């Protein structure tokens, strides 16, 4: 299986801060990566797919970059509603779709 | 607007079978081009992809669950279903159904609200 390692696992930041979360893959996955946001008790929400494409309705303060084995999710200016847990996911189904372990973003 | 809703028992006895359904509204499951997917999240843990099915009848599973899992798609009911046999306490989790983006992209843009299932006697 392709392993995804997110860093950091925990992040404390303030409203208005710029934050970056990294996801590293154990092998090359081209741009086959997505990012999700999950709030407590809720289903995950797709933020980015194909490493850098935002689905309709996702605010432009979210951006994604990377290719190969290293990827980043950046929030340009944190809003109160952005405090959540973020997961990366690799989109290659063979042999298994996998997720990173998550990054918990909390208010400082 | 496409909506997904999980349904099924919230408590299953160890060694028995866990069965859940996901009802799709706002789209036809027979329209094709989507991966109808099940995922789960154990308490306090991350996300695990379980597998997906197609309207054609084909399915694809996480190798770690393949021997116990089946996913089926029913166009007449506009539902897809999960069946997990021989469950243990380790299968206690929130189970989510989800729909992929079109065109073979394995990212999931529509999710159900989740169904908590506990395995306990």
mmCIF file of C-alpha atoms in Angstrom:
data_model
loop_
_atom_site.group_PDB
_atom_site.id
_atom_site.type_symbol
_atom_site.label_atom_id
_atom_site.label_comp_id
_atom_site.label_asym_id
_atom_site.label_seq_id
_atom_site.Cartn_x
_atom_site.Cartn_y
_atom_site.Cartn_z
ATOM 1 C CA UNK A 1 0.000 0.000 0.000
ATOM 2 C CA UNK A 2 0.961 3.599 -0.527
ATOM 3 C CA UNK A 3 1.535 5.214 2.877
ATOM 4 C CA UNK A 4 0.758 8.884 3.453
ATOM 5 C CA UNK A 5 2.419 10.787 6.287
ATOM 6 C CA UNK A 6 1.059 14.160 7.295
ATOM 7 C CA UNK A 7 2.985 16.789 9.226
ATOM 8 C CA UNK A 8 2.416 18.207 11.655
ATOM 9 C CA UNK A 9 -0.107 15.968 13.394
ATOM 10 C CA UNK A 10 -1.231 18.887 15.523
ATOM 11 C CA UNK A 11 -1.140 22.589 14.742
ATOM 12 C CA UNK A 12 -2.123 25.562 16.860
ATOM 13 C CA UNK A 13 -2.752 28.838 15.030
ATOM 14 C CA UNK A 14 -4.673 32.100 15.231
ATOM 15 C CA UNK A 15 -7.395 33.607 13.079
ATOM 16 C CA UNK A 16 -5.727 35.368 10.148
ATOM 17 C CA UNK A 17 -2.635 33.153 10.156
ATOM 18 C CA UNK A 18 -1.323 31.432 7.053
ATOM 19 C CA UNK A 19 -0.888 27.713 7.677
ATOM 20 C CA UNK A 20 0.587 24.892 5.656
ATOM 21 C CA UNK A 21 0.086 21.149 6.105
ATOM 22 C CA UNK A 22 2.349 18.666 4.345
ATOM 23 C CA UNK A 23 1.536 15.189 3.072
ATOM 24 C CA UNK A 24 4.314 12.860 1.952
ATOM 25 C CA UNK A 25 3.665 9.691 -0.030
ATOM 26 C CA UNK A 26 5.772 6.541 0.248
ATOM 27 C CA UNK A 27 5.962 6.323 -3.555
ATOM 28 C CA UNK A 28 5.317 8.566 -6.515
ATOM 29 C CA UNK A 29 1.615 9.242 -7.032
ATOM 30 C CA UNK A 30 1.810 11.977 -9.690
ATOM 31 C CA UNK A 31 -0.938 14.459 -8.739
ATOM 32 C CA UNK A 32 -3.369 11.809 -7.464
ATOM 33 C CA UNK A 33 -4.013 13.464 -4.131
ATOM 34 C CA UNK A 34 -7.029 14.984 -2.396
ATOM 35 C CA UNK A 35 -7.528 16.944 0.816
ATOM 36 C CA UNK A 36 -10.516 16.825 3.159
ATOM 37 C CA UNK A 37 -11.683 18.855 6.132
ATOM 38 C CA UNK A 38 -13.558 17.119 8.950
ATOM 39 C CA UNK A 39 -15.286 18.775 11.876
ATOM 40 C CA UNK A 40 -16.301 16.819 15.009
ATOM 41 C CA UNK A 41 -19.331 14.613 14.458
ATOM 42 C CA UNK A 42 -19.498 15.458 10.741
ATOM 43 C CA UNK A 43 -18.589 13.737 7.515
ATOM 44 C CA UNK A 44 -15.426 14.857 5.746
ATOM 45 C CA UNK A 45 -15.700 17.612 3.142
ATOM 46 C CA UNK A 46 -13.663 17.519 -0.067
ATOM 47 C CA UNK A 47 -11.436 20.604 -0.323
ATOM 48 C CA UNK A 48 -9.015 19.763 -3.128
ATOM 49 C CA UNK A 49 -8.496 16.995 -5.661
ATOM 50 C CA UNK A 50 -5.844 16.312 -8.270
ATOM 51 C CA UNK A 51 -3.451 18.028 -5.843
ATOM 52 C CA UNK A 52 -4.568 21.569 -6.673
ATOM 53 C CA UNK A 53 -8.138 21.659 -8.012
ATOM 54 C CA UNK A 54 -10.817 23.195 -5.813
ATOM 55 C CA UNK A 55 -14.362 21.840 -6.168
ATOM 56 C CA UNK A 56 -17.074 24.407 -6.671
ATOM 57 C CA UNK A 57 -17.948 26.229 -3.462
ATOM 58 C CA UNK A 58 -14.624 25.759 -1.650
ATOM 59 C CA UNK A 59 -13.247 29.149 -0.560
ATOM 60 C CA UNK A 60 -10.234 30.422 -2.457
ATOM 61 C CA UNK A 61 -8.195 30.796 0.763
ATOM 62 C CA UNK A 62 -7.602 27.042 0.434
ATOM 63 C CA UNK A 63 -4.950 25.966 -2.045
ATOM 64 C CA UNK A 64 -3.037 22.802 -2.797
ATOM 65 C CA UNK A 65 0.241 22.120 -4.502
ATOM 66 C CA UNK A 66 2.738 19.382 -5.144
ATOM 67 C CA UNK A 67 3.387 16.394 -7.313
ATOM 68 C CA UNK A 68 5.240 13.124 -7.009
ATOM 69 C CA UNK A 69 5.647 12.407 -3.305
ATOM 70 C CA UNK A 70 5.306 15.766 -1.543
ATOM 71 C CA UNK A 71 2.138 17.821 -1.311
ATOM 72 C CA UNK A 72 0.924 20.815 0.672
ATOM 73 C CA UNK A 73 -2.395 22.258 1.723
ATOM 74 C CA UNK A 74 -2.269 25.977 2.488
ATOM 75 C CA UNK A 75 -4.890 28.137 4.131
ATOM 76 C CA UNK A 76 -3.964 31.720 3.346
ATOM 77 C CA UNK A 77 -5.849 33.441 6.157
ATOM 78 C CA UNK A 78 -7.432 31.246 8.821
ATOM 79 C CA UNK A 79 -11.086 31.812 9.554
ATOM 80 C CA UNK A 80 -12.862 30.601 12.717
ATOM 81 C CA UNK A 81 -14.702 27.923 10.726
ATOM 82 C CA UNK A 82 -11.401 26.434 9.496
ATOM 83 C CA UNK A 83 -10.470 24.879 12.832
ATOM 84 C CA UNK A 84 -10.910 21.180 12.116
ATOM 85 C CA UNK A 85 -8.979 18.037 11.242
ATOM 86 C CA UNK A 86 -7.499 17.755 7.756
ATOM 87 C CA UNK A 87 -6.758 14.532 5.877
ATOM 88 C CA UNK A 88 -4.917 13.849 2.672
ATOM 89 C CA UNK A 89 -5.934 10.914 0.474
ATOM 90 C CA UNK A 90 -4.173 9.295 -2.425
ATOM 91 C CA UNK A 91 -6.440 8.586 -5.376
ATOM 92 C CA UNK A 92 -4.757 5.486 -6.756
ATOM 93 C CA UNK A 93 -7.065 2.589 -6.043
ATOM 94 C CA UNK A 94 -4.470 -0.123 -6.609
ATOM 95 C CA UNK A 95 -4.105 -1.892 -4.297
ATOM 96 C CA UNK A 96 -5.962 0.411 -1.916
ATOM 97 C CA UNK A 97 -7.025 3.999 -1.525
ATOM 98 C CA UNK A 98 -5.347 5.343 1.613
ATOM 99 C CA UNK A 99 -5.520 8.389 3.859
ATOM 100 C CA UNK A 100 -3.002 10.260 5.929
ATOM 101 C CA UNK A 101 -3.310 10.068 9.694
ATOM 102 C CA UNK A 102 -4.786 13.568 9.950
ATOM 103 C CA UNK A 103 -3.700 17.012 11.119
ATOM 104 C CA UNK A 104 -5.692 18.599 13.888
ATOM 105 C CA UNK A 105 -5.819 22.391 13.575
ATOM 106 C CA UNK A 106 -6.761 24.206 16.763
ATOM 107 C CA UNK A 107 -7.165 27.797 17.842
ATOM 108 C CA UNK A 108 -4.177 29.278 19.670
ATOM 109 C CA UNK B 1 -28.640 18.318 -5.068
ATOM 110 C CA UNK B 2 -27.381 14.786 -4.468
ATOM 111 C CA UNK B 3 -27.901 13.399 -0.975
ATOM 112 C CA UNK B 4 -26.801 10.132 0.576
ATOM 113 C CA UNK B 5 -28.325 8.551 3.689
ATOM 114 C CA UNK B 6 -27.026 5.495 5.535
ATOM 115 C CA UNK B 7 -29.414 3.129 7.281
ATOM 116 C CA UNK B 8 -29.160 -0.095 9.233
ATOM 117 C CA UNK B 9 -28.680 -1.471 12.742
ATOM 118 C CA UNK B 10 -26.578 0.487 15.197
ATOM 119 C CA UNK B 11 -25.630 -2.611 17.202
ATOM 120 C CA UNK B 12 -24.320 -5.930 15.908
ATOM 121 C CA UNK B 13 -23.287 -8.999 17.871
ATOM 122 C CA UNK B 14 -19.723 -10.264 17.536
ATOM 123 C CA UNK B 15 -19.271 -12.903 14.809
ATOM 124 C CA UNK B 16 -22.474 -11.763 13.086
ATOM 125 C CA UNK B 17 -22.974 -9.809 9.867
ATOM 126 C CA UNK B 18 -23.069 -6.032 9.612
ATOM 127 C CA UNK B 19 -25.395 -4.805 6.862
ATOM 128 C CA UNK B 20 -25.901 -1.174 5.878
ATOM 129 C CA UNK B 21 -27.641 0.541 3.000
ATOM 130 C CA UNK B 22 -27.101 3.931 1.439
ATOM 131 C CA UNK B 23 -30.046 5.592 -0.255
ATOM 132 C CA UNK B 24 -29.211 8.031 -3.032
ATOM 133 C CA UNK B 25 -31.514 10.955 -3.788
ATOM 134 C CA UNK B 26 -31.126 13.662 -6.404
ATOM 135 C CA UNK B 27 -29.360 11.431 -8.916
ATOM 136 C CA UNK B 28 -29.826 8.023 -10.496
ATOM 137 C CA UNK B 29 -27.385 5.404 -9.330
ATOM 138 C CA UNK B 30 -27.687 3.823 -12.788
ATOM 139 C CA UNK B 31 -26.359 6.914 -14.557
ATOM 140 C CA UNK B 32 -22.880 5.432 -14.381
ATOM 141 C CA UNK B 33 -19.450 6.961 -14.064
ATOM 142 C CA UNK B 34 -19.294 7.045 -10.298
ATOM 143 C CA UNK B 35 -17.712 4.928 -7.592
ATOM 144 C CA UNK B 36 -20.328 4.172 -4.928
ATOM 145 C CA UNK B 37 -18.109 3.908 -1.911
ATOM 146 C CA UNK B 38 -18.050 2.853 1.714
ATOM 147 C CA UNK B 39 -15.576 4.233 4.231
ATOM 148 C CA UNK B 40 -15.356 3.999 7.991
ATOM 149 C CA UNK B 41 -13.787 5.740 10.937
ATOM 150 C CA UNK B 42 -13.087 3.961 14.201
ATOM 151 C CA UNK B 43 -13.631 6.074 17.329
ATOM 152 C CA UNK B 44 -10.932 8.712 17.609
ATOM 153 C CA UNK B 45 -9.114 7.399 14.538
ATOM 154 C CA UNK B 46 -8.610 8.331 10.914
ATOM 155 C CA UNK B 47 -10.472 7.396 7.748
ATOM 156 C CA UNK B 48 -10.378 3.957 6.152
ATOM 157 C CA UNK B 49 -11.535 3.245 2.611
ATOM 158 C CA UNK B 50 -13.462 -0.031 2.542
ATOM 159 C CA UNK B 51 -14.391 -0.438 -1.097
ATOM 160 C CA UNK B 52 -16.704 0.613 -3.891
ATOM 161 C CA UNK B 53 -19.235 -0.796 -6.284
ATOM 162 C CA UNK B 54 -20.540 0.068 -9.721
ATOM 163 C CA UNK B 55 -23.983 -0.114 -11.244
ATOM 164 C CA UNK B 56 -22.564 -2.755 -13.616
ATOM 165 C CA UNK B 57 -22.119 -5.091 -10.659
ATOM 166 C CA UNK B 58 -18.352 -4.824 -10.421
ATOM 167 C CA UNK B 59 -16.774 -4.056 -7.078
ATOM 168 C CA UNK B 60 -13.349 -3.425 -5.602
ATOM 169 C CA UNK B 61 -12.293 -3.858 -1.992
ATOM 170 C CA UNK B 62 -9.596 -2.876 0.434
ATOM 171 C CA UNK B 63 -7.357 -5.978 0.556
ATOM 172 C CA UNK B 64 -7.475 -5.910 4.371
ATOM 173 C CA UNK B 65 -11.269 -6.437 4.253
ATOM 174 C CA UNK B 66 -11.688 -8.344 0.995
ATOM 175 C CA UNK B 67 -12.360 -11.728 2.585
ATOM 176 C CA UNK B 68 -15.242 -10.362 4.705
ATOM 177 C CA UNK B 69 -16.747 -7.551 2.638
ATOM 178 C CA UNK B 70 -19.210 -7.293 -0.213
ATOM 179 C CA UNK B 71 -20.726 -4.174 -1.778
ATOM 180 C CA UNK B 72 -23.708 -4.250 -4.091
ATOM 181 C CA UNK B 73 -25.564 -1.623 -6.104
ATOM 182 C CA UNK B 74 -29.339 -1.791 -6.654
ATOM 183 C CA UNK B 75 -30.607 0.503 -9.394
ATOM 184 C CA UNK B 76 -34.269 -0.349 -8.740
ATOM 185 C CA UNK B 77 -34.032 1.016 -5.207
ATOM 186 C CA UNK B 78 -31.401 3.659 -6.005
ATOM 187 C CA UNK B 79 -29.342 2.210 -3.166
ATOM 188 C CA UNK B 80 -26.023 0.580 -2.584
ATOM 189 C CA UNK B 81 -25.237 -1.718 0.296
ATOM 190 C CA UNK B 82 -22.427 -3.035 2.434
ATOM 191 C CA UNK B 83 -22.206 -6.474 4.008
ATOM 192 C CA UNK B 84 -19.376 -7.267 6.416
ATOM 193 C CA UNK B 85 -19.290 -10.767 7.877
ATOM 194 C CA UNK B 86 -17.697 -12.146 11.056
ATOM 195 C CA UNK B 87 -17.485 -8.792 12.794
ATOM 196 C CA UNK B 88 -15.443 -8.113 15.925
ATOM 197 C CA UNK B 89 -15.096 -5.147 18.268
ATOM 198 C CA UNK B 90 -12.497 -3.761 15.862
ATOM 199 C CA UNK B 91 -15.317 -3.157 13.359
ATOM 200 C CA UNK B 92 -16.960 -0.658 15.716
ATOM 201 C CA UNK B 93 -16.912 2.569 13.753
ATOM 202 C CA UNK B 94 -18.844 5.318 12.026
ATOM 203 C CA UNK B 95 -19.643 4.020 8.547
ATOM 204 C CA UNK B 96 -19.942 6.529 5.706
ATOM 205 C CA UNK B 97 -21.263 6.058 2.213
ATOM 206 C CA UNK B 98 -19.901 8.406 -0.416
ATOM 207 C CA UNK B 99 -20.063 9.199 -4.122
ATOM 208 C CA UNK B 100 -16.963 9.864 -6.166
ATOM 209 C CA UNK B 101 -16.319 12.646 -8.581
ATOM 210 C CA UNK B 102 -17.136 11.722 -12.181
ATOM 211 C CA UNK B 103 -14.685 10.441 -14.722
ATOM 212 C CA UNK B 104 -12.844 7.874 -12.647
ATOM 213 C CA UNK B 105 -11.507 10.269 -10.037
ATOM 214 C CA UNK B 106 -11.314 8.504 -6.674
ATOM 215 C CA UNK B 107 -12.095 11.601 -4.625
ATOM 216 C CA UNK B 108 -15.388 11.765 -2.768
ATOM 217 C CA UNK B 109 -17.432 14.937 -2.983
ATOM 218 C CA UNK B 110 -20.755 13.722 -1.595
ATOM 219 C CA UNK B 111 -20.955 11.928 1.757
ATOM 220 C CA UNK B 112 -23.723 10.589 3.938
ATOM 221 C CA UNK B 113 -23.961 11.853 7.479
ATOM 222 C CA UNK B 114 -22.484 8.625 8.844
ATOM 223 C CA UNK B 115 -23.921 5.698 10.782
ATOM 224 C CA UNK B 116 -22.402 4.677 14.098
ATOM 225 C CA UNK B 117 -22.237 0.889 14.421
ATOM 226 C CA UNK B 118 -21.126 -0.801 17.607
ATOM 227 C CA UNK B 119 -20.105 -4.452 17.736
ATOM 228 C CA UNK B 120 -20.939 -5.800 21.167
ATOM 229 C CA UNK B 121 -22.902 -8.553 22.851
#
